[in-house]
């Protein structure tokens, strides 16, 4: 055991209160570089964006670093000042913004979420009767998964980024990835190394797949990146970094993980590279990364060159992210080799920034647990000095890694809720696990936990889970979930409505209460390629969702004007209809297996000609559920028709085939108006008509033949050349009511 490690363990053991636990020097030094008064001004401006001009006189924001708790723990203070002004002080801008949000929620009943905000303020702001001081037990409150960049942010403009960063500050996020625009820097570096443009073009993927290019999983697919892409992303990155830093957030920049384009082999023929295996369902046309040997001098040359160039361009907060073996098996399980790789990655960071700290996603450990046995995990982690790496325990709510690795063998870690895969719609949550998990992790033997995080692959779904998790970031013990949920409903709609509150209690105990190993992939037959072997079982009692649906609809007369309510009404109706699709699917299957043609025609007909079109109508009535919104956002980034076509292809392919031939088919499925009718609907229609044909001709159903035929339908959607409206049509309430009247009775029939 090294001296440092002994000291560390002693120090950790000595601390009883989590908040007073000493931190590694390297972490304590990580502080926002922005001065106090610009941070205060940034929060004040945020408030004016949020609340309008009245915020200027209603709130007085100040930043004072010495408010921070031990080791730099964020702290805010709220009190009433002269003339009813609400005084907010924070140790950082983020701390102050969190304080303001706490005030807005608890004193004014407000709510800010991805799907909308509820910001009706009383004419006179309620006073804070006694001063409130809160210190977060979490040094870091982290946000983002490498994948979020592709599944959610890929087409964003500055307006959308600005809203997101505001959301982050209000929700207490003080550390986040800042990955935009990195390809522009890589392009510069590769050109300077002697690669030519066509070698670079064939390396980068298209915009919607860059997350996996960055982790070495994928190359070439849906590319190349136009020059205008790089310029636009650079511009965005400047603004993103500037805003995040003035609010007092720590930005995490990308670093070199060891993967190189094929062109490197032409320029440096003697370079020692090994080729990793293929990734997921791709072959080497689009995967099989070239990984530089950790001992090859070019590793340091390229890694340091990139990071120096990046820092020169963007400055730095000294935290860098790199993932070498994400879902890719290393060539050797020899611990010495694994340590050499992580040491090489880290050295290429310190070569550019001596105080570099490596933030690594811990997904790999739980993804290939047969390879990553304790000696392999320890070797990779110990290639880096203790305290110079932070591991994201990426999926801690379901598959925590800290618990079987002696708390990452002494490296600090962040307990993260992953929650969402591929940005799927579908109500889902593991409330008990996230309400308990972080507290258990902090009191784990010799725990090295330094924070909590959100690491969803996609956002803009299940607001409640993110509200809960970010609230927990300031808690010292679990919350009373029922009570918290009642408050959530009230704040979200701006009024206390008993039925809405009951609806949320039902959702809390059902869809949001998955326990055990819960993977939120929407497995509903609705969004998958039909077959006779689809899984329809659920982790909850579906009658709770139907009842919540009924309750929300009956509160519509009171809440119908609320924009967050309308979103939830669409979302819960959507969930109910997704359940109904499973019922119809089972009936179709049974009718086919019983050779009951009339029954097959009936149930198949209802599904294809009524249920799915009605679902499409419902989704099309809300701008937050529109295919057109996603596609138009993609087109808006383009500077020419050719670029628009490329981006449109990227946007459609990611939602559907995910690759040229359905490689990761329907992984990132969405329930969007337009997509349900023209993609899922057409597919279901082909399935039903194929089954009818089989019964009519007395032939068996061949899945392989069907797959070939349906692939044409799926591809057909991508190239259908249709433009979809980016504006909602129809009244959500009318459509939802109509669907309810038509389907609620049959839904309930299937419950009993
Ligand atoms: C900041 O806080 C410290 C400790 O509470 C206090 O002594 C100091 O006066 C404060 N500074 C300002 C500028 O208010
Ligand atoms: C880049 O180099 C490759 C290999 O020498 C060559 O085939 C290709 O034509 C070159 N492209 C450009 C744009 O120079
Ligand atoms: C190339 O690198 C691998 C490890 O990545 C190492 O085992 C091998 O000895 C190296 N080959 C040469 C010729 O240096
Ligand atoms: C954890 O702490 C205990 C004392 O509570 C100590 O005996 C043990 O060696 C520590 N384990 C590790 C892996 O550091
Ligand atoms: C979630 O389900 C468990 C049983 O699996 C139960 O003990 C717990 O109370 C439920 N939590 C909520 C919030 O409904
Ligand atoms: C689901 O809930 C309904 C209504 O509360 C109840 O009648 C039914 O028995 C429940 N089903 C199961 C499997 O628990
Ligand atoms: C199919 O047959 C089974 C038993 O043979 C029966 O229970 C079921 O009701 C039939 N279903 C339909 C849709 O005809």
Tab-separated table of N, CA and C in Angstrom, residues 360-363 365-366 391-397 399-403 405 408 413-418 441 453 455:
chain	number	residue	atom	x	y	z
A	360	UNK	N	-13.772	9.233	-15.913
A	360	UNK	CA	-14.004	8.086	-16.785
A	360	UNK	C	-15.370	7.458	-16.530
A	361	UNK	N	-16.065	7.113	-17.595
A	361	UNK	CA	-17.331	6.396	-17.442
A	361	UNK	C	-17.038	4.958	-17.004
A	362	UNK	N	-17.732	4.503	-15.990
A	362	UNK	CA	-17.501	3.149	-15.485
A	362	UNK	C	-18.412	2.109	-16.110
A	363	UNK	N	-19.037	2.457	-17.217
A	363	UNK	CA	-19.997	1.562	-17.873
A	363	UNK	C	-19.375	0.217	-18.233
A	365	UNK	N	-17.264	-1.708	-16.902
A	365	UNK	CA	-17.092	-2.746	-15.871
A	365	UNK	C	-18.334	-3.604	-15.702
A	366	UNK	N	-19.505	-2.965	-15.746
A	366	UNK	CA	-20.719	-3.755	-15.567
A	366	UNK	C	-21.235	-4.280	-16.903
A	391	UNK	N	-14.303	8.158	-11.244
A	391	UNK	CA	-15.064	7.198	-12.027
A	391	UNK	C	-16.540	7.533	-11.888
A	392	UNK	N	-17.241	7.517	-13.008
A	392	UNK	CA	-18.690	7.654	-12.955
A	392	UNK	C	-19.266	6.254	-12.808
A	393	UNK	N	-19.884	5.979	-11.672
A	393	UNK	CA	-20.571	4.687	-11.518
A	393	UNK	C	-21.888	4.872	-12.265
A	394	UNK	N	-21.822	4.590	-13.551
A	394	UNK	CA	-22.761	5.148	-14.522
A	394	UNK	C	-24.205	4.662	-14.370
A	395	UNK	N	-24.361	3.445	-13.880
A	395	UNK	CA	-25.690	2.805	-13.849
A	395	UNK	C	-25.918	2.323	-12.420
A	396	UNK	N	-25.553	3.194	-11.456
A	396	UNK	CA	-25.482	2.775	-10.059
A	396	UNK	C	-26.846	2.380	-9.492
A	397	UNK	N	-27.926	2.897	-10.073
A	397	UNK	CA	-29.243	2.560	-9.514
A	397	UNK	C	-29.609	1.106	-9.781
A	399	UNK	N	-27.016	-1.402	-11.492
A	399	UNK	CA	-25.839	-2.259	-11.461
A	399	UNK	C	-24.636	-1.504	-10.925
A	400	UNK	N	-24.648	-1.225	-9.628
A	400	UNK	CA	-23.531	-0.461	-9.055
A	400	UNK	C	-22.228	-1.252	-9.155
A	401	UNK	N	-21.145	-0.544	-9.379
A	401	UNK	CA	-19.839	-1.194	-9.478
A	401	UNK	C	-19.031	-0.973	-8.194
A	402	UNK	N	-19.265	0.167	-7.545
A	402	UNK	CA	-18.470	0.485	-6.349
A	402	UNK	C	-18.542	-0.652	-5.322
A	403	UNK	N	-19.706	-1.335	-5.277
A	403	UNK	CA	-19.951	-2.303	-4.215
A	403	UNK	C	-19.118	-3.579	-4.359
A	405	UNK	N	-16.031	-3.503	-6.007
A	405	UNK	CA	-14.656	-3.112	-6.337
A	405	UNK	C	-14.014	-2.346	-5.182
A	408	UNK	N	-14.121	1.265	-5.970
A	408	UNK	CA	-13.207	1.590	-7.072
A	408	UNK	C	-11.752	1.633	-6.604
A	413	UNK	N	-15.401	8.338	-6.801
A	413	UNK	CA	-16.438	8.040	-7.797
A	413	UNK	C	-17.692	8.847	-7.555
A	414	UNK	N	-18.482	8.925	-8.599
A	414	UNK	CA	-19.756	9.644	-8.548
A	414	UNK	C	-20.884	8.637	-8.776
A	415	UNK	N	-21.835	8.632	-7.870
A	415	UNK	CA	-22.985	7.711	-7.953
A	415	UNK	C	-23.985	8.285	-8.957
A	416	UNK	N	-24.171	7.605	-10.081
A	416	UNK	CA	-25.004	8.172	-11.148
A	416	UNK	C	-26.262	7.361	-11.415
A	417	UNK	N	-27.314	8.091	-11.704
A	417	UNK	CA	-28.544	7.473	-12.189
A	417	UNK	C	-28.534	7.550	-13.716
A	418	UNK	N	-28.505	6.413	-14.375
A	418	UNK	CA	-28.507	6.414	-15.846
A	418	UNK	C	-29.931	6.575	-16.363
A	441	UNK	N	-24.300	4.294	-0.567
A	441	UNK	CA	-22.963	4.342	-1.182
A	441	UNK	C	-22.022	5.218	-0.371
A	453	UNK	N	-24.830	11.956	-9.753
A	453	UNK	CA	-24.917	12.431	-11.131
A	453	UNK	C	-26.119	11.893	-11.878
A	455	UNK	N	-26.881	10.479	-15.659
A	455	UNK	CA	-26.191	10.062	-16.883
A	455	UNK	C	-27.144	9.395	-17.872
